[in-house]
CSV table of C-alpha atoms in Angstrom, one decimal:
chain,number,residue,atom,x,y,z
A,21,UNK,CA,0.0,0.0,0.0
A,22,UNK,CA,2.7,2.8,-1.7
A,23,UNK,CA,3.7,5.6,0.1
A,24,UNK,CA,0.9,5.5,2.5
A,25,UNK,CA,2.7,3.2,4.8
A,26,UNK,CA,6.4,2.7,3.1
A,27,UNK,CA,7.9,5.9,3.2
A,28,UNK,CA,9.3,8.0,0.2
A,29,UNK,CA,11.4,8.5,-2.2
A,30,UNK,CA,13.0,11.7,-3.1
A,31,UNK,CA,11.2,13.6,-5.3
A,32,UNK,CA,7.4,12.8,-3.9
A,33,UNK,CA,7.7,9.4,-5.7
A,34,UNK,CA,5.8,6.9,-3.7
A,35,UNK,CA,8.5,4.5,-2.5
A,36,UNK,CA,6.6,1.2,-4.5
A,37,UNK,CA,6.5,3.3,-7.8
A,38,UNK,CA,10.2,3.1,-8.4
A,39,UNK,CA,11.0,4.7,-11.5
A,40,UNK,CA,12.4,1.9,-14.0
A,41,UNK,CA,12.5,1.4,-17.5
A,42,UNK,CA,10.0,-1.5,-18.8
A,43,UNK,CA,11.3,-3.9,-20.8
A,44,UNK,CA,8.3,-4.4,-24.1
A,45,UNK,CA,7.3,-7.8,-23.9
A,46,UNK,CA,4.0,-8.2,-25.7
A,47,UNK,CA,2.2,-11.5,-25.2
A,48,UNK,CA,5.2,-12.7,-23.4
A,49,UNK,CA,5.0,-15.0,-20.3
A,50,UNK,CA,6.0,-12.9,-17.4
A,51,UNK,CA,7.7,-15.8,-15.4
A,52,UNK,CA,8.2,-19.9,-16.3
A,53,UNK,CA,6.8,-22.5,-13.6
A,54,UNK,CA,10.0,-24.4,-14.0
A,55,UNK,CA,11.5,-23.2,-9.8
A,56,UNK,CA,11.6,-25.0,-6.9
A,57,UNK,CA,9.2,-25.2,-4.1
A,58,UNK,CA,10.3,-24.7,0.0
A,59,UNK,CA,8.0,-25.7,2.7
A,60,UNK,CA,7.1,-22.6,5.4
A,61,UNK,CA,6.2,-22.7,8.7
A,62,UNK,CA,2.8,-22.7,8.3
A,63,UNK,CA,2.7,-25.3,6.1
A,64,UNK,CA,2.5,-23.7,2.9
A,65,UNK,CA,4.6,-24.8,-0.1
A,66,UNK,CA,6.2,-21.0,-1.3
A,67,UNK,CA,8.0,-20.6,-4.7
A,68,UNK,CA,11.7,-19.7,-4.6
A,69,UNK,CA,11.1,-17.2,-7.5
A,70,UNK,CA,8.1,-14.6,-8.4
A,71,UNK,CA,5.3,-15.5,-10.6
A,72,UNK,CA,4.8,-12.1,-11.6
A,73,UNK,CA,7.1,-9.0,-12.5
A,74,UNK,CA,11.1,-10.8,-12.1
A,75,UNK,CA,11.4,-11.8,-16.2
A,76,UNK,CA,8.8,-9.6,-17.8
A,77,UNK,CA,10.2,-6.2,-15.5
A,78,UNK,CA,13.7,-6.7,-14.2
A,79,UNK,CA,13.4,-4.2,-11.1
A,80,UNK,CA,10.5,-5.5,-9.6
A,81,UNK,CA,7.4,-3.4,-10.6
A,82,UNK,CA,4.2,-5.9,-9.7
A,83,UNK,CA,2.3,-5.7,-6.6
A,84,UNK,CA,-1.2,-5.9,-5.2
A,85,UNK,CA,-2.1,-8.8,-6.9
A,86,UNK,CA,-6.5,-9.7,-7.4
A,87,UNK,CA,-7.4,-12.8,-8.7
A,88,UNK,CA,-10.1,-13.5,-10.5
A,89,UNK,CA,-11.4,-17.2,-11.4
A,90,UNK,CA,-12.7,-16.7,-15.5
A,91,UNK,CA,-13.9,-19.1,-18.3
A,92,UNK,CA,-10.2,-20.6,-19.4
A,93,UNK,CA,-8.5,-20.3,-16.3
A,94,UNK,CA,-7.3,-17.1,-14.4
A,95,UNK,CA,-6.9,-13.1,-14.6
A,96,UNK,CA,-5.2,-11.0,-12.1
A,97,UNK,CA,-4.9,-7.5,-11.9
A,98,UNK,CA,-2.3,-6.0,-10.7
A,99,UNK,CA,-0.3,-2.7,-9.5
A,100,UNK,CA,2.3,-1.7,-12.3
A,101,UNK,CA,4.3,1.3,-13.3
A,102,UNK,CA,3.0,3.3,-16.6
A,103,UNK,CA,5.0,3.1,-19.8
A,104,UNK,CA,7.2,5.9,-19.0
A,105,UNK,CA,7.7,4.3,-15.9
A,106,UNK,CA,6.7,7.3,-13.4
A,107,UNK,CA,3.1,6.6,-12.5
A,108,UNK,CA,1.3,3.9,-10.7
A,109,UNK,CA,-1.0,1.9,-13.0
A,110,UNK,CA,-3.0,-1.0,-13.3
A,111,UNK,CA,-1.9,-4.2,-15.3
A,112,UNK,CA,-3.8,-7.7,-16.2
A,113,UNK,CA,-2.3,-11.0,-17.1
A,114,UNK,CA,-4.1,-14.6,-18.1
A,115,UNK,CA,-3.5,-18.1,-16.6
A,116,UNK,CA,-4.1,-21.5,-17.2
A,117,UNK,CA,-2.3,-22.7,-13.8
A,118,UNK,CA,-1.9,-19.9,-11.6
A,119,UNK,CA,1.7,-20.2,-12.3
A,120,UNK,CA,2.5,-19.0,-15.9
A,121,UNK,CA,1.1,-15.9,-16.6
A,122,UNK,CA,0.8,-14.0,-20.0
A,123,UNK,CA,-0.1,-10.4,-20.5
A,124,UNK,CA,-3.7,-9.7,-20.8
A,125,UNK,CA,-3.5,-7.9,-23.9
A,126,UNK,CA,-0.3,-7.5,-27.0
A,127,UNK,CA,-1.5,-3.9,-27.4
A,128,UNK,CA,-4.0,-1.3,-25.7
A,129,UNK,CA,-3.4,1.9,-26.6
A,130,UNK,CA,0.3,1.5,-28.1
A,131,UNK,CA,1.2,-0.2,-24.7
A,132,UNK,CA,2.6,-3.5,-24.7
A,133,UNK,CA,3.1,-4.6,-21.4
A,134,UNK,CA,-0.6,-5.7,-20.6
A,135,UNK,CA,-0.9,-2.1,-19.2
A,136,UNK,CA,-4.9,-1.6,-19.0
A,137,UNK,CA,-5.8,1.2,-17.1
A,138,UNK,CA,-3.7,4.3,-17.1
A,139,UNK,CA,-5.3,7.4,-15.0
A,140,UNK,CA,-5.3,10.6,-16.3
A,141,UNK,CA,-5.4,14.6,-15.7
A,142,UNK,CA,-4.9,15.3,-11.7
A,143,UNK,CA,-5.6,11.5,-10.8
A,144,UNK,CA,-2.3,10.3,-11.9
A,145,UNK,CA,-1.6,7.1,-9.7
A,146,UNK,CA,-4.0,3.8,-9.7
A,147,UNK,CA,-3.2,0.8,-7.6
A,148,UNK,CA,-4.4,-1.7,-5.2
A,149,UNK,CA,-7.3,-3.2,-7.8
A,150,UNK,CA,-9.7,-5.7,-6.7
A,151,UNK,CA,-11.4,-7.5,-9.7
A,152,UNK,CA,-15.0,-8.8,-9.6
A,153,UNK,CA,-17.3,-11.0,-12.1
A,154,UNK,CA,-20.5,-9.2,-13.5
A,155,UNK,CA,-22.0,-11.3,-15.9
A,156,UNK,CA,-19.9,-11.1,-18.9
A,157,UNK,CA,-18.3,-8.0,-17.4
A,158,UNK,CA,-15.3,-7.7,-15.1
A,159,UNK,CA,-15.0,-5.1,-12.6
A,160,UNK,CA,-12.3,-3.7,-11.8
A,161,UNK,CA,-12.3,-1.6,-8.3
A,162,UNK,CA,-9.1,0.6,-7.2
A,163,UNK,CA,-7.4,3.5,-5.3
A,164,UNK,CA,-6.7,6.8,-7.3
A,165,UNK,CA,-4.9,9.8,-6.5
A,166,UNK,CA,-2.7,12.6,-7.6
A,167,UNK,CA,0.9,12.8,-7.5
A,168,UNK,CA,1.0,15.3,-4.7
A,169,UNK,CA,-0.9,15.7,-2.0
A,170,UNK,CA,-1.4,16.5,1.9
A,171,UNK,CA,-0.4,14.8,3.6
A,172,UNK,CA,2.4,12.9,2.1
A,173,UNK,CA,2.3,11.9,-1.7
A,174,UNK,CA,-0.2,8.7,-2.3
A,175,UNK,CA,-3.5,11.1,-0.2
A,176,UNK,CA,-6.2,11.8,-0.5
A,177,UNK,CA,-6.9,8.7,-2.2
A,178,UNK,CA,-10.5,7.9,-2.9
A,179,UNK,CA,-11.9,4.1,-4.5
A,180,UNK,CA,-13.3,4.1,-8.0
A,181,UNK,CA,-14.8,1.5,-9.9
A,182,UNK,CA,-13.9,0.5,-14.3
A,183,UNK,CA,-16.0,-1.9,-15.9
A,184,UNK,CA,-15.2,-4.2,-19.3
A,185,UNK,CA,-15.4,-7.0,-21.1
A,186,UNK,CA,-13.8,-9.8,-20.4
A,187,UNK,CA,-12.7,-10.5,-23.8
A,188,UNK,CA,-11.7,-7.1,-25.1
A,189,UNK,CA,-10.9,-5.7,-21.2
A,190,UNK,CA,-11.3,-2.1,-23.0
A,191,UNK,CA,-12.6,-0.3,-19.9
A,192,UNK,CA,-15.4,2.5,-19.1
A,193,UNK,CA,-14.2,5.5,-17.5
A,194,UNK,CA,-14.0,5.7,-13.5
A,195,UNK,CA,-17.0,5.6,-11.6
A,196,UNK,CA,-16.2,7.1,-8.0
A,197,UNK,CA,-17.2,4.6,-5.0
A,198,UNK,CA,-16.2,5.8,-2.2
A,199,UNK,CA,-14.3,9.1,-0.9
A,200,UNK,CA,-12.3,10.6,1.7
A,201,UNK,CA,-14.6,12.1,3.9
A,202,UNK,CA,-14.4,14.0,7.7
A,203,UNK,CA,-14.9,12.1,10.9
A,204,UNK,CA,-15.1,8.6,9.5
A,205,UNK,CA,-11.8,6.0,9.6
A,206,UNK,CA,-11.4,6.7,5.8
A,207,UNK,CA,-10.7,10.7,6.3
A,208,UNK,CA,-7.2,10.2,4.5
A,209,UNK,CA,-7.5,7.8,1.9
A,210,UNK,CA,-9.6,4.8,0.7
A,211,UNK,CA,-7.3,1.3,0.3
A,212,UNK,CA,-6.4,-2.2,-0.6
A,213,UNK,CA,-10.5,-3.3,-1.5
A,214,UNK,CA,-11.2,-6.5,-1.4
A,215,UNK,CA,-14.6,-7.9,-3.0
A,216,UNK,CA,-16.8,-10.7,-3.4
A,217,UNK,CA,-20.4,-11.7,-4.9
A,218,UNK,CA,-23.2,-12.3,-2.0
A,219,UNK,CA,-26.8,-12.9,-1.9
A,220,UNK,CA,-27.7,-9.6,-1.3
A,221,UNK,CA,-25.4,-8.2,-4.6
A,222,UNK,CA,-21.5,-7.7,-3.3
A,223,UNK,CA,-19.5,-7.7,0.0
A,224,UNK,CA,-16.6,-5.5,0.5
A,225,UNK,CA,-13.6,-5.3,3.0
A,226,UNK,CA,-10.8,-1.9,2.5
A,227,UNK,CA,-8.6,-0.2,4.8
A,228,UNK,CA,-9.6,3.3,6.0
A,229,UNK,CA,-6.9,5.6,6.4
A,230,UNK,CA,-7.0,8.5,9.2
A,231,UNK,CA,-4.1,10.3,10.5
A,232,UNK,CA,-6.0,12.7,13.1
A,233,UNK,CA,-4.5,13.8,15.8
A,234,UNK,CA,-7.8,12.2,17.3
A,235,UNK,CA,-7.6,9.2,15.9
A,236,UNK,CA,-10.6,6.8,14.9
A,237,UNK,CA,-11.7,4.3,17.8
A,238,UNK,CA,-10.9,1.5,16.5
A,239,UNK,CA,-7.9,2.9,14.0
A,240,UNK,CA,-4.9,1.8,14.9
A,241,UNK,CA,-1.6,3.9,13.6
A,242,UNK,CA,-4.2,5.6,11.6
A,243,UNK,CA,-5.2,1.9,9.9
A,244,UNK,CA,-8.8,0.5,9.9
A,245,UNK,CA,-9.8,-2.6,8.4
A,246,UNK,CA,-13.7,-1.8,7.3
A,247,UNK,CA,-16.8,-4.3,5.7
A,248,UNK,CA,-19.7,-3.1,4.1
A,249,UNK,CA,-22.3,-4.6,1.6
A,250,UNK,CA,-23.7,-3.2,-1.5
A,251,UNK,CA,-26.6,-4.4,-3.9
A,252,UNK,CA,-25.1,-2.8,-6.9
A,253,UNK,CA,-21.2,-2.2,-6.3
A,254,UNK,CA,-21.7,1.9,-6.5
A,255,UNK,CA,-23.6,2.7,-3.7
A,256,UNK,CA,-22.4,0.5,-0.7
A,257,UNK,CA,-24.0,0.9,3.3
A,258,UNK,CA,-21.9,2.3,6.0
A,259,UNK,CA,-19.0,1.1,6.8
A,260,UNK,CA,-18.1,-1.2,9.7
A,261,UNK,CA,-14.9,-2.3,11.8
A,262,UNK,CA,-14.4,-5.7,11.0
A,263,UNK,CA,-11.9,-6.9,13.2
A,264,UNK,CA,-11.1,-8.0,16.5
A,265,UNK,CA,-7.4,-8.0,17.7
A,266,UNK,CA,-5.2,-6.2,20.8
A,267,UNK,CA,-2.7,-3.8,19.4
A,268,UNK,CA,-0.7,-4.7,22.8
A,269,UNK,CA,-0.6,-8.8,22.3
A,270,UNK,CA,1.8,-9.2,19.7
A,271,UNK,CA,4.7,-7.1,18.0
A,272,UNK,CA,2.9,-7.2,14.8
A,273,UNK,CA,-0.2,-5.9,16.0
A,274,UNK,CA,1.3,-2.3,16.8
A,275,UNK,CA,1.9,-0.8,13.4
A,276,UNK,CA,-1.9,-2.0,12.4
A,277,UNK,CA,-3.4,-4.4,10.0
A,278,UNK,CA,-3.9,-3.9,6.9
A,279,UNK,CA,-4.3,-5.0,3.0
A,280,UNK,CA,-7.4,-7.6,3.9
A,281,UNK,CA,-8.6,-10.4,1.5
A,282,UNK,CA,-11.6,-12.7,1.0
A,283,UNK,CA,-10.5,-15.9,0.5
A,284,UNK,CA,-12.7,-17.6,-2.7
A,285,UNK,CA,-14.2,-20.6,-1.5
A,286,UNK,CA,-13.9,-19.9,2.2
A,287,UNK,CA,-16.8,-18.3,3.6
A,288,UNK,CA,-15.8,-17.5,7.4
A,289,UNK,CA,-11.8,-16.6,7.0
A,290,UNK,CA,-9.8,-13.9,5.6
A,291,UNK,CA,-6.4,-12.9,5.4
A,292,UNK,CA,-4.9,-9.9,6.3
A,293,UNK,CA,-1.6,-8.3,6.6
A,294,UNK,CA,0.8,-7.0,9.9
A,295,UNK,CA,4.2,-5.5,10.6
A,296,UNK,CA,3.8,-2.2,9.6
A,297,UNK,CA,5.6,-0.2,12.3
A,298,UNK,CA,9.0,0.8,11.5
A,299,UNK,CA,10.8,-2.0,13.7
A,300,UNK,CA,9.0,-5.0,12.1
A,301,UNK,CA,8.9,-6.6,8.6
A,302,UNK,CA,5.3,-7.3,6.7
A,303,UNK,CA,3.6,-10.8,7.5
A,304,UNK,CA,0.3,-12.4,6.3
A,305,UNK,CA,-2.1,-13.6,9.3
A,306,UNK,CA,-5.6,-15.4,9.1
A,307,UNK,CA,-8.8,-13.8,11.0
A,308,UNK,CA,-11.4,-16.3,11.2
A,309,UNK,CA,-15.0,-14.6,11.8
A,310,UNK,CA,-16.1,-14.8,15.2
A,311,UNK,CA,-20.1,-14.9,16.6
A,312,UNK,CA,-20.2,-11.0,16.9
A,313,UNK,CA,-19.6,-10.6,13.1
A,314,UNK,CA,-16.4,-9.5,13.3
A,315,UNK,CA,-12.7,-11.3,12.4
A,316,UNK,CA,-10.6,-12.6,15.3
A,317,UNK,CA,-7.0,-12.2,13.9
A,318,UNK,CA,-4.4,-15.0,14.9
A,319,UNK,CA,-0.8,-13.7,15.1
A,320,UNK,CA,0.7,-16.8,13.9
A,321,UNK,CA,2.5,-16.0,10.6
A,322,UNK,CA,0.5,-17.7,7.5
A,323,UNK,CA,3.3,-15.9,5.2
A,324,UNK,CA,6.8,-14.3,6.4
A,325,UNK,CA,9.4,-13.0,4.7
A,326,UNK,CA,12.4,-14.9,4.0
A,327,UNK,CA,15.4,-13.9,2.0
A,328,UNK,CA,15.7,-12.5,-1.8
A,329,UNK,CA,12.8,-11.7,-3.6
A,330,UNK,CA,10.5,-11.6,-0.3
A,331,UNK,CA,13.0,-10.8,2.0
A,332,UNK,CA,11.8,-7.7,3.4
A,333,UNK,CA,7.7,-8.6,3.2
A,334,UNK,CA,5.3,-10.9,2.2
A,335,UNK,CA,2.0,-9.6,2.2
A,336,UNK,CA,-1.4,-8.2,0.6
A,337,UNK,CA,-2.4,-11.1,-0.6
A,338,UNK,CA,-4.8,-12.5,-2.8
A,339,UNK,CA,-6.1,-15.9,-2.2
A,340,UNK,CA,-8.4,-19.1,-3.5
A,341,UNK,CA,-9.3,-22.2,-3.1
A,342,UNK,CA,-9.0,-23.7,-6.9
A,343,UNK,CA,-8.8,-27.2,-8.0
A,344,UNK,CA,-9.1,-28.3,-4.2
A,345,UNK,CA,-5.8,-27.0,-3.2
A,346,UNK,CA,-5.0,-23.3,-1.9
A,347,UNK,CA,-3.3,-20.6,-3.5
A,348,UNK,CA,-1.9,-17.8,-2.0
A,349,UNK,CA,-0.6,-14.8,-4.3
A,350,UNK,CA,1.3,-12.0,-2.8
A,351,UNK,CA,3.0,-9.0,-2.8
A,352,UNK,CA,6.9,-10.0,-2.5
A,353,UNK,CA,8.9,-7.3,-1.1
A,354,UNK,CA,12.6,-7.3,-1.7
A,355,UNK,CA,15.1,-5.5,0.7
A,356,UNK,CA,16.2,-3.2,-2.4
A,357,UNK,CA,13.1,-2.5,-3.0
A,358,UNK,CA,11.9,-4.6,-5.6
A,359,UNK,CA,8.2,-5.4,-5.8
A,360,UNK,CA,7.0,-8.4,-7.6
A,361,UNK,CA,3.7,-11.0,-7.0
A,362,UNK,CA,4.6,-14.2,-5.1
A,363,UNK,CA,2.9,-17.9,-4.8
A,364,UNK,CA,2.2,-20.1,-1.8
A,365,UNK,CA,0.5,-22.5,-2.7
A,366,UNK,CA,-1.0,-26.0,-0.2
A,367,UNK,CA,-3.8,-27.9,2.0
A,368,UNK,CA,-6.9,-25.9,2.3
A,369,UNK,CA,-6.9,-27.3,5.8
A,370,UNK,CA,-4.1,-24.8,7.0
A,371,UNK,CA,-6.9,-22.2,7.5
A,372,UNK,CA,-8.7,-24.6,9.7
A,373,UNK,CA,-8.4,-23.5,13.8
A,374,UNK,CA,-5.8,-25.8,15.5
């Protein structure tokens, strides 16, 4: 989640849009499947190389990953840099296997690096998308803001919605969800959606941002991990806390929690993400809803950094249950500063309460 939590660059460059120069790559697979697997703690078998951003953008420019189960196999959005390398965007790719992934598209718009959505005018930076099936369309939800701002680069950063087809994925212009707005948990900034289909029309967790000197209740370093519900996906109810944890219990708890995630085919757990005060590195825990509606969050590492590619953070994660075994896709932060998209992959069972 960019400069919001991360820090800067010089120059009012958020510090996960690193200015690079993109290498064109077409239709070209982005990573191969042929790496070697090492068992975590938790369980979890994790991939010794990305699975998006190391071949197809040698500096490490692919974050924020949202999959989305399609006919064919799999499409992920994800958070990219823009051709000229300066500006946050939004990129897709296509899977058969959750492994190899392709660009979405050769060419949109003279771009060639499955690049689909580019803002424009004062809303210069897109990331953290969250895709979503509607019919034959695909919805594409994400956080939008200019390239400065108060009151660090990367706010105030409000949620808008793009809709397209899934075959040509030429999107409509932004539809705005969901904006800052005074004395709510979101005053700052509107992040890292996560969204699913229910009976009632769509479900939504995102992280409020509020840096008050009066902070929210239930914020915590300025983070708040919110739920609401919405029969159409533009107008959505207010927004509630939706988890349970003690800031005091656990060193990963005191920076906040952040950069939640359904989990597809798991009704009653989510994942979420921790470490985010200066003196800690970012993890990815499981909450498990409780009786009072809200998510109980275990501190128990599902995901941890290791060395490399992920050696500085593993976290806002994007996960499913497909083909009766669980994947876990990730933002893998190097200690340079390299961002690329990671893969756990293992027993569905892990989420299960010991």
């Amino acid at each position: 989640h960019s400069a919001r939590l991360a820090g800067l660059l010089s120059g009012g460059v958020p510090m996960r849009a690193v200015p690079i120069v993109l290498a064109t790559v077409g239709f070209a697979v982005l990573i191969g499947c042929d790496v070697q697997t090492v068992p975590n703690a938790a369980g979890l078998d994790m991939r010794s190389e990305p699975v998006i951003g190391r071949l197809a953008f040698p500096n490490g420019t692919a974050s924020d990953p949202s999959v989305l189960e399609v006919p064919g196999g799999l499409l992920v959005a994800y958070t990219c840099l823009d051709d000229a390398g300066q500006t946050t965007a939004i990129c897709m790719a296509r899977s058969g296997n959750g492994v190899e992934w392709r660009t979405a598209r050769a060419t949109v718009n003279d771009r060639r690096r499955g690049t689909v959505i580019v803002a424009s005018g004062a809303d210069t930076h897109l990331e953290s998308p969250a895709l979503v099936l509607d019919g034959d369309s695909v919805l594409v939800y994400a956080s939008m803001y200019g390239a400065t701002a108060e009151p660090a680069p990367g706010f105030p950063a409000r949620l808008v919605r793009f809709r397209a087809d899934l075959i040509d994925l030429e999107f409509s212009s932004a539809q705005e969800i969901l904006a800052p707005a005074p004395e709510t948990a979101w005053c700052d900034a509107v992040y890292s959606p996560s969204i699913r289909p229910s009976d009632a029309g769509f479900e939504m967790l995102f992280v409020g941002h509020c840096y008050n000197e009066v902070q929210p209740e239930e914020a915590v370093n300025g983070l708040t991990v919110l739920r609401t519900t919405s029969t159409d996906g533009l107008s959505w109810a207010p927004a509630e806390p939706a988890l349970s944890f003690d800031p005091n219990t656990d060193p990963l708890f005191v920076g906040g929690i952040a950069e939640p995630s359904f989990i597809a085919g798991v009704d009653d757990v989510i994942l979420v993400s921790a470490g985010f005060d200066e003196a800690s590195q970012q993890h990815t825990l499981v909450a498990r809803l409780q009786d009072d509606g809200r998510y109980a969050v275990d501190p128990t590492p599902l995901l941890a950094p290791r060395t490399g590619f992920d050696g500085c953070g593993a976290f806002a994660p994007d996960a499913r249950v497909w083909n009766d075994e669980l994947f876990i896709w990730y933002l893998a932060l190097s200690c340079e500063g390299q961002f690329n998209v990671g893969l756990a992959t293992g027993d569905p069972a892990i989420l299960d309460p010991e």
